[in-house]
Tab-separated table of C-alpha atoms and ligand atoms in Angstrom:
chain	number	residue	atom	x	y	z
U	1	UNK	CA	6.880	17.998	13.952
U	2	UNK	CA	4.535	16.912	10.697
U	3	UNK	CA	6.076	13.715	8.872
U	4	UNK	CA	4.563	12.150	5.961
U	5	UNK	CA	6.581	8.787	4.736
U	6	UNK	CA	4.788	7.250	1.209
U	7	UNK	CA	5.637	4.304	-0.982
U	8	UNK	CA	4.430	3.132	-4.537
U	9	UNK	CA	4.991	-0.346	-3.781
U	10	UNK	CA	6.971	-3.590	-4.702
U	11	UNK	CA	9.079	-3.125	-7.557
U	12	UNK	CA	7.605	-0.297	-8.502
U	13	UNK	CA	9.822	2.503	-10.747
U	14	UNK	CA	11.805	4.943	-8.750
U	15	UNK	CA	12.433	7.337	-12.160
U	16	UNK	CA	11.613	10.665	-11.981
U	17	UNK	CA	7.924	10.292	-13.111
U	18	UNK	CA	6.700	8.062	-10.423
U	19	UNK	CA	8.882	9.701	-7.614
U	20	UNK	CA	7.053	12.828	-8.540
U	21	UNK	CA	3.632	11.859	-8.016
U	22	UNK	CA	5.160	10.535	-4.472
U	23	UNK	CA	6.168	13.601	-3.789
U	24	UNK	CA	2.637	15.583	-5.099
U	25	UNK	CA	0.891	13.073	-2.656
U	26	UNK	CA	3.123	14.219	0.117
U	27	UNK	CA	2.551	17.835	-0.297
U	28	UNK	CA	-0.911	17.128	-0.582
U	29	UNK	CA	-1.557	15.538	2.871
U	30	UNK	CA	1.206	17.541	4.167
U	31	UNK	CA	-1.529	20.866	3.837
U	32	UNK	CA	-4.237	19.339	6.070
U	33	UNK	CA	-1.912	17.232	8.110
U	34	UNK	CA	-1.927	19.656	11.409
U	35	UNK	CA	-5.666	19.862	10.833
U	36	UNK	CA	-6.766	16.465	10.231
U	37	UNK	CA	-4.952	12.823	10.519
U	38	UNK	CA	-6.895	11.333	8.807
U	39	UNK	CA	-8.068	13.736	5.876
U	40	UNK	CA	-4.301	13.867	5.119
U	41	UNK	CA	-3.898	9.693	4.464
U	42	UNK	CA	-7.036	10.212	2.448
U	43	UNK	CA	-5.711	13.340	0.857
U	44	UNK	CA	-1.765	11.210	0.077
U	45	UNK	CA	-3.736	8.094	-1.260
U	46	UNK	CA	-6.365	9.816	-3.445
U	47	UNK	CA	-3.501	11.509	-5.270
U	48	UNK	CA	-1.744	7.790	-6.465
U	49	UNK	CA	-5.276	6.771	-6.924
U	50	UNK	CA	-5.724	8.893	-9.209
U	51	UNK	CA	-2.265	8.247	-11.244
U	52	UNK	CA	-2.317	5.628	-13.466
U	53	UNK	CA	1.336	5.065	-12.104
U	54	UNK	CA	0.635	2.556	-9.192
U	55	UNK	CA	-1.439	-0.241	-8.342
U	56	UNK	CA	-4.407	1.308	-6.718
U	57	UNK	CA	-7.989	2.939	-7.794
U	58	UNK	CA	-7.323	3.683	-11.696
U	59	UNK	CA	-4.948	1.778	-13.049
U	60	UNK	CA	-4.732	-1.069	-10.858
U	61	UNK	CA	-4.290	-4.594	-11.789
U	62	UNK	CA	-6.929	-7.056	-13.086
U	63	UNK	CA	-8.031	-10.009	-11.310
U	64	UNK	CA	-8.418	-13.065	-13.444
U	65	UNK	CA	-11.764	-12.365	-14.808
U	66	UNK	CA	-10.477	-9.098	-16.331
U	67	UNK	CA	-11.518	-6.842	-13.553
U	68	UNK	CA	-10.167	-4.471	-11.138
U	69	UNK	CA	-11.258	-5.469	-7.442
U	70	UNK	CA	-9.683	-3.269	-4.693
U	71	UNK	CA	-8.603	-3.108	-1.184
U	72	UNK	CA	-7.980	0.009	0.864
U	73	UNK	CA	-7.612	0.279	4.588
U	74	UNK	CA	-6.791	3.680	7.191
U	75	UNK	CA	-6.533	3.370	11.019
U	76	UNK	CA	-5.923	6.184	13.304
U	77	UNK	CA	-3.936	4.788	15.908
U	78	UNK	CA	-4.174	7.553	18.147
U	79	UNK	CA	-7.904	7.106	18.066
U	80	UNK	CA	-7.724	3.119	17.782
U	81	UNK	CA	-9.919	3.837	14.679
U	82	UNK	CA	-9.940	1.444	11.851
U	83	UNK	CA	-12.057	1.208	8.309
U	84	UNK	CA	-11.346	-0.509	5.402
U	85	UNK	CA	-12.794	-1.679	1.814
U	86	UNK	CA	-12.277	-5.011	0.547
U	87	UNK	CA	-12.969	-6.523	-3.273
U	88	UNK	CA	-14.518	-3.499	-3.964
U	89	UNK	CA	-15.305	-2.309	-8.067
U	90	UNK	CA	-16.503	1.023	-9.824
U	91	UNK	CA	-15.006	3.458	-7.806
U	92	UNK	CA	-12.151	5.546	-8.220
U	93	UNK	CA	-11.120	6.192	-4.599
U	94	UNK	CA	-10.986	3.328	-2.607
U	95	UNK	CA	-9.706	5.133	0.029
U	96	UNK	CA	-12.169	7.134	0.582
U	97	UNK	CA	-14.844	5.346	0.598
U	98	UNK	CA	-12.871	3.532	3.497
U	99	UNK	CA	-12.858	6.989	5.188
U	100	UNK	CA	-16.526	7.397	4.852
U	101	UNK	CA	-17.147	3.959	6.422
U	102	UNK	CA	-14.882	5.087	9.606
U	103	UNK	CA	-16.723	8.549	9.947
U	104	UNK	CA	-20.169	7.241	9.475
U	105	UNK	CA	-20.497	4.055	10.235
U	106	UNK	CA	-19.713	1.729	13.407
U	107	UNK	CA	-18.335	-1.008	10.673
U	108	UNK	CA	-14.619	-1.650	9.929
U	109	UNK	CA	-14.877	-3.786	7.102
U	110	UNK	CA	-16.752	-3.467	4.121
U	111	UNK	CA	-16.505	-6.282	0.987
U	112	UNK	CA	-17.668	-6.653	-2.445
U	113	UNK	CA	-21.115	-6.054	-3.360
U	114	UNK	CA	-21.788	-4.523	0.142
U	115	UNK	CA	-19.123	-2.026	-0.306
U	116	UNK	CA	-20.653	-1.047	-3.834
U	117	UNK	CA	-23.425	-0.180	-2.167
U	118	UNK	CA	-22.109	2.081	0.547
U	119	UNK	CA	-20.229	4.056	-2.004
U	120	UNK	CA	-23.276	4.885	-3.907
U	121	UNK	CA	-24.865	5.303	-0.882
U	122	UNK	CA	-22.573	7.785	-0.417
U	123	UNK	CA	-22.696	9.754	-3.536
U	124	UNK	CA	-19.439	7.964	-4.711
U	125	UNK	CA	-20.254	7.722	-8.935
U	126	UNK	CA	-19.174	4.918	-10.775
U	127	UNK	CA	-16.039	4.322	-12.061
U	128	UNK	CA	-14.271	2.495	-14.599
U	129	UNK	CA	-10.548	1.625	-12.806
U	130	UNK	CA	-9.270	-0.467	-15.866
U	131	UNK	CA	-6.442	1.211	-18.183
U	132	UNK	CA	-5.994	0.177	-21.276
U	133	UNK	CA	-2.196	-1.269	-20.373
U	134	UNK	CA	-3.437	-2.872	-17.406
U	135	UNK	CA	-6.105	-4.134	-20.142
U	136	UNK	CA	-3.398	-5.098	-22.272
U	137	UNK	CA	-1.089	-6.899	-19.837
U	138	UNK	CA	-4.139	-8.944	-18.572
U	139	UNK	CA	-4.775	-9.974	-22.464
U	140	UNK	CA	-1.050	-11.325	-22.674
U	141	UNK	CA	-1.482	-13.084	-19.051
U	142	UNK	CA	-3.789	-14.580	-20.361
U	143	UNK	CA	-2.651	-15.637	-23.947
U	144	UNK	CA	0.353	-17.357	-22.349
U	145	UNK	CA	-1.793	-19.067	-19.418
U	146	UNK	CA	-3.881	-20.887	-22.922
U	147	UNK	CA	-0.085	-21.548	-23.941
U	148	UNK	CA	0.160	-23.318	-21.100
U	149	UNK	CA	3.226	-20.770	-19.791
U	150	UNK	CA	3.698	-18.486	-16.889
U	151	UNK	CA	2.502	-15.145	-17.688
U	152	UNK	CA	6.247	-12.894	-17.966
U	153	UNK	CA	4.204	-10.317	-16.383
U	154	UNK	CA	5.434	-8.984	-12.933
U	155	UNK	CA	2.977	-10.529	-10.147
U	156	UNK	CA	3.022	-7.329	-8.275
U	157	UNK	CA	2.414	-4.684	-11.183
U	158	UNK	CA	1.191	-6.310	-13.947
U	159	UNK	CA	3.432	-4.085	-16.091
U	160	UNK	CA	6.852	-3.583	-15.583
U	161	UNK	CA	6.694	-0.772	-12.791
U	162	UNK	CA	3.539	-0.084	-11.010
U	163	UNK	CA	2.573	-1.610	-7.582
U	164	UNK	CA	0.387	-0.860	-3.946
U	165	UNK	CA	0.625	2.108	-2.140
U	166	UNK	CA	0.910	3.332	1.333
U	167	UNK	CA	1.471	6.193	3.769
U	168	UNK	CA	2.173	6.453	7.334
U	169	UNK	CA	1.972	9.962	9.170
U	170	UNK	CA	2.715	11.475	12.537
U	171	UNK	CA	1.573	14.795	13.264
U	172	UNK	CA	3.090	15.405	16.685
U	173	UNK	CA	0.108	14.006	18.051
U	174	UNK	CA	-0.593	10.855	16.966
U	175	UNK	CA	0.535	8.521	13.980
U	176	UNK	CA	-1.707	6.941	11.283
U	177	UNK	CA	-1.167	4.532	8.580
U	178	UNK	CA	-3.178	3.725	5.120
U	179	UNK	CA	-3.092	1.671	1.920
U	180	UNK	CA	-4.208	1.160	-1.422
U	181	UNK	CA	-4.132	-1.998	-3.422
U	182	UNK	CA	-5.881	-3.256	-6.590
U	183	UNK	CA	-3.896	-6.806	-5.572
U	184	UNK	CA	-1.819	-8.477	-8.114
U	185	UNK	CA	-1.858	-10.371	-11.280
U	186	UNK	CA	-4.773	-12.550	-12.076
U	187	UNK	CA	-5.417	-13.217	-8.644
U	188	UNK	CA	-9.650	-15.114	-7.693
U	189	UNK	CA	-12.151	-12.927	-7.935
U	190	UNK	CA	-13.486	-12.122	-4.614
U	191	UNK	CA	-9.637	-12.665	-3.608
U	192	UNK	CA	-8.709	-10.108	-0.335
U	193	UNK	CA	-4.915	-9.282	0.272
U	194	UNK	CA	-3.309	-7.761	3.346
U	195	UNK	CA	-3.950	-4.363	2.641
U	196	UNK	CA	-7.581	-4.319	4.645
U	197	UNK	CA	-6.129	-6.943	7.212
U	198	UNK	CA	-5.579	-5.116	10.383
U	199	UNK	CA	-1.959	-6.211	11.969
U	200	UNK	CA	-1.485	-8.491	8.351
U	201	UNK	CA	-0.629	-5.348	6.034
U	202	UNK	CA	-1.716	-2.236	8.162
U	203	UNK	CA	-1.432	-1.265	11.652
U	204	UNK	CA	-1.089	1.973	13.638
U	205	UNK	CA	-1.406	2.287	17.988
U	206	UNK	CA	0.360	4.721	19.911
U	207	UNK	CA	3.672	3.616	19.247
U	208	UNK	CA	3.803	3.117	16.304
U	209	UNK	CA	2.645	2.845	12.339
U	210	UNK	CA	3.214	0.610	9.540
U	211	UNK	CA	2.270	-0.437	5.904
U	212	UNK	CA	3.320	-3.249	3.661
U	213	UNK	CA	3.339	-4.397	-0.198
U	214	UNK	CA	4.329	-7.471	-1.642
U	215	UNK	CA	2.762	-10.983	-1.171
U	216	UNK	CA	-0.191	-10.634	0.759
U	217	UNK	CA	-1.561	-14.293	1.869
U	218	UNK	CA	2.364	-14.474	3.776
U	219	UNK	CA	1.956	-10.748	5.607
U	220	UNK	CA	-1.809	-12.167	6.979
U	221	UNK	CA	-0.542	-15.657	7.708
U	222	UNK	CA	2.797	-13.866	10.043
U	223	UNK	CA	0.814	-10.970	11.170
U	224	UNK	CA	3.673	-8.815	9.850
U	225	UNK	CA	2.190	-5.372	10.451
U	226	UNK	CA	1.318	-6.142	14.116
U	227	UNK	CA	4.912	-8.162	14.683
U	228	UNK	CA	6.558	-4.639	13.409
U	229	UNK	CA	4.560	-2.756	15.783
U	230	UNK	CA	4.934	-5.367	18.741
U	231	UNK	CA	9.125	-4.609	18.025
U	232	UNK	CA	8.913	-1.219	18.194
U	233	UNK	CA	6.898	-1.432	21.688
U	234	UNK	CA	10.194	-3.064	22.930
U	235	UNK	CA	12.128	-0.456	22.187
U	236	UNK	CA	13.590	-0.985	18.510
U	237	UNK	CA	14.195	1.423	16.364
U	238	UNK	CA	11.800	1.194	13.319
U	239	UNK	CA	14.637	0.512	10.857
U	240	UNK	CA	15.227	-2.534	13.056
U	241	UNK	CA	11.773	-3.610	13.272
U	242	UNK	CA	10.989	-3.503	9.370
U	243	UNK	CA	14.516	-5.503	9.260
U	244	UNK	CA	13.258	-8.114	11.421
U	245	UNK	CA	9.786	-8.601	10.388
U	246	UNK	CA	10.950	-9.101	6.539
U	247	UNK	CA	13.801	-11.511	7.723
U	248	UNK	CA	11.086	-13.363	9.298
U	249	UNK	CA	8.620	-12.822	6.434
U	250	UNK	CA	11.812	-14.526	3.985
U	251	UNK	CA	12.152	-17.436	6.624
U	252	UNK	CA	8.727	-18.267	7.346
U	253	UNK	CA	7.256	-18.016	3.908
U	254	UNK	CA	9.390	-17.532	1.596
U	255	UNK	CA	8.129	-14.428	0.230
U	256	UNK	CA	8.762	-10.980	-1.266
U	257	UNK	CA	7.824	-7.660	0.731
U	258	UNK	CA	8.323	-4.217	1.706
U	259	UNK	CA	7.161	-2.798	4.968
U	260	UNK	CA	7.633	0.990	5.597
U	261	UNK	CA	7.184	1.916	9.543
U	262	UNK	CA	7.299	5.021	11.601
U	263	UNK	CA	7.232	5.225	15.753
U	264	UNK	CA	6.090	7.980	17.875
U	265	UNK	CA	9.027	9.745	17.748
U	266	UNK	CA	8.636	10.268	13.954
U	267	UNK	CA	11.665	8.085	13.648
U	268	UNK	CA	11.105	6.033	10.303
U	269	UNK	CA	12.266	2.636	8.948
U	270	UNK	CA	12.058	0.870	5.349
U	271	UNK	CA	12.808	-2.129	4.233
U	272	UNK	CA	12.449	-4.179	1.319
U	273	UNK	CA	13.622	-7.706	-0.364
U	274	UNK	CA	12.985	-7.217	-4.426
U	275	UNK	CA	14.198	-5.355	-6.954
U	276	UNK	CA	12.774	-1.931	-5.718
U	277	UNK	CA	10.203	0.198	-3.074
U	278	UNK	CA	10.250	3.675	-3.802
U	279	UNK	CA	9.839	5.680	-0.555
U	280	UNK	CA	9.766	9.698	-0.451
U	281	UNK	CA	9.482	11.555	3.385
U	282	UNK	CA	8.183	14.597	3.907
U	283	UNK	CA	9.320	16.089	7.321
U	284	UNK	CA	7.891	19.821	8.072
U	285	UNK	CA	7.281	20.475	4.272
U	286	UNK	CA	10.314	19.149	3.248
U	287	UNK	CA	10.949	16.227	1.191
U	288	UNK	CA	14.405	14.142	2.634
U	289	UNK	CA	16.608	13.763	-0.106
U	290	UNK	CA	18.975	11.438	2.273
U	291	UNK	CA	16.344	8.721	2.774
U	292	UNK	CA	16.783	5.234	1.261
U	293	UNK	CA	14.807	1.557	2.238
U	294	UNK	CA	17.474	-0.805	2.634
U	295	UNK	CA	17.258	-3.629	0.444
U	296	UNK	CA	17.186	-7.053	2.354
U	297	UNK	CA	17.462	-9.217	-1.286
U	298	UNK	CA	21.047	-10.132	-1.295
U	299	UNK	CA	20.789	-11.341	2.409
U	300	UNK	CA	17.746	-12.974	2.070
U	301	UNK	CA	17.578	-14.033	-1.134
U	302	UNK	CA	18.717	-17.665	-0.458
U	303	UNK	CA	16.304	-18.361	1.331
U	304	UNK	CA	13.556	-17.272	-0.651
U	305	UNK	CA	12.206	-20.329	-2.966
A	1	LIG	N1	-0.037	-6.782	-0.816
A	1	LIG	C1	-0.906	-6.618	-1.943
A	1	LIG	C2	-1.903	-7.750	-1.967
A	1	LIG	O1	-1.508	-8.869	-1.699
A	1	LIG	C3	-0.191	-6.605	-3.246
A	1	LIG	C4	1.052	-5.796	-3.295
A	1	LIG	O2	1.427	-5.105	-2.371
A	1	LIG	O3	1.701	-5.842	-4.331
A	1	LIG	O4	-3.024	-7.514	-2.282
């Protein structure tokens, strides 16, 4: 059995538009999936990288200096492989250049200036990630930081619908799990999220495989990835898991997430605790039209601050 499970991210849209680039992604790993683990995560990812839809390579949010600094992370867990790009600028696929650092190199994380390097190293070319209505949300940010207010923009997409992305596969054999992140709104520059944090936002093993969104500092401080996977070992079901790990998430710090898990028997669990987390599933070339995250929010939300 090939499975492919994707999501665009906190609060990201779930119209037609945006679920359809989910679903391109899909088909696109699905094709090299029984070939190649980790080509396919590359292959899902490059696709939303390339979309100005979500939060991740063009497109993705600015940092508070008016740039676009990235994260992107892929382990193999069948392999116990791990690689991941942090802060990094100029380049349109994150991702990959996290790929290239796994095949080629004995490093696992690469950050800022360093990881510049490597990619041009590598024959990545520069890139300019920074669209003109991520441009023009960071302008009003701004403006109404000077005005002394809280920018109306939403933390996690900048505009109204765009977020983080990330996939986790299984492909009979062993599962895998990768992300994509440009961070969110006006964050420091130099600032690293979750998304390259092994067992914070990413983690994959034997058992099982999982990817968050949402507020990064709270997945690395609760080691939510890892606590999902550590679940699973004891026998939950993944839906469980996600369940758990976000309840604890909510109590612990407060905070808005999604987390989107699979285990080794390609069973899959989604959860979420905002307004939306658009998952698609692709099992054997098919996309599941019964799947749905549950949403935590009205449970949890009085307990978030
Ligand atoms: N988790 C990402 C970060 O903190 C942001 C997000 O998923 O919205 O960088």
């Amino acid at each position: 059995m090939d499975i492919i499970a994707v999501h665009g991210g906190l609060d990201t849209s779930r119209e037609r538009e945006f679920m359809e680039v989910l679903e391109e992604a899909t088909l696109q790993g699905y094709r090299l999936l029984s070939a190649d683990r980790v080509q396919a995560m590359e292959a899902v990812l490059r696709v939303l990288e390339d979309s100005p839809r979500f939060n991740c390579g063009f497109g993705s949010i600015l940092n508070l200096d008016g740039e676009v600094e990235m994260d992107a992370a892929i382990v193999d867990g069948a392999a116990h492989r791990f690689a991941a790009v942090a802060a990094i600028r100029l380049v349109r696929n994150p991702i990959s250049v996290a790929c290239a650092l796994m095949e080629k190199t004995d490093t696992v994380i690469l950050a800022g200036d360093g990881a510049v390097k490597f990619a041009r190293q590598e024959g990545f070319p520069e890139a300019n990630c920074v669209s003109e209505e991520q441009l023009e949300a960071w302008h009003q940010a701004k403006e109404s930081l000077a005005r002394g207010q809280t920018p109306t923009q939403n933390i996690f997409t900048g505009l109204e619908y765009h977020d983080t992305v990330g996939c986790v596969v299984w492909d009979g054999a062993g599962l895998g799990a990768a992300s994509s992140t440009g961070g969110f709104s006006l964050k420091m520059p130099g600032r690293v999220g979750d998304t390259p944090i092994l067992g914070g936002g990413i983690f994959a093993s034997a058992t099982s495989a999982t990817v968050c969104t949402g507020v990064g500092e709270a997945f690395i401080e609760t080691l939510s990835a890892k606590y999902v996977d550590e679940q699973i070992v004891s026998g939950l079901h993944p839906q469980q898991a996600v369940e758990f790990a976000l309840r604890r998430l909510a109590d612990l710090k407060g905070a808005e997430g999604g987390i989107l898990a699979m285990d080794a028997e390609g069973r899959i669990g989604a959860a979420f605790n905002a307004g939306r987390f658009p998952v698609v599933v692709l099992v054997d070339g098919r996309i599941r039209d019964d799947f749905k995250p549950v949403n935590l929010k009205p449970e949890l939300d009085p307990e978030i601050n």
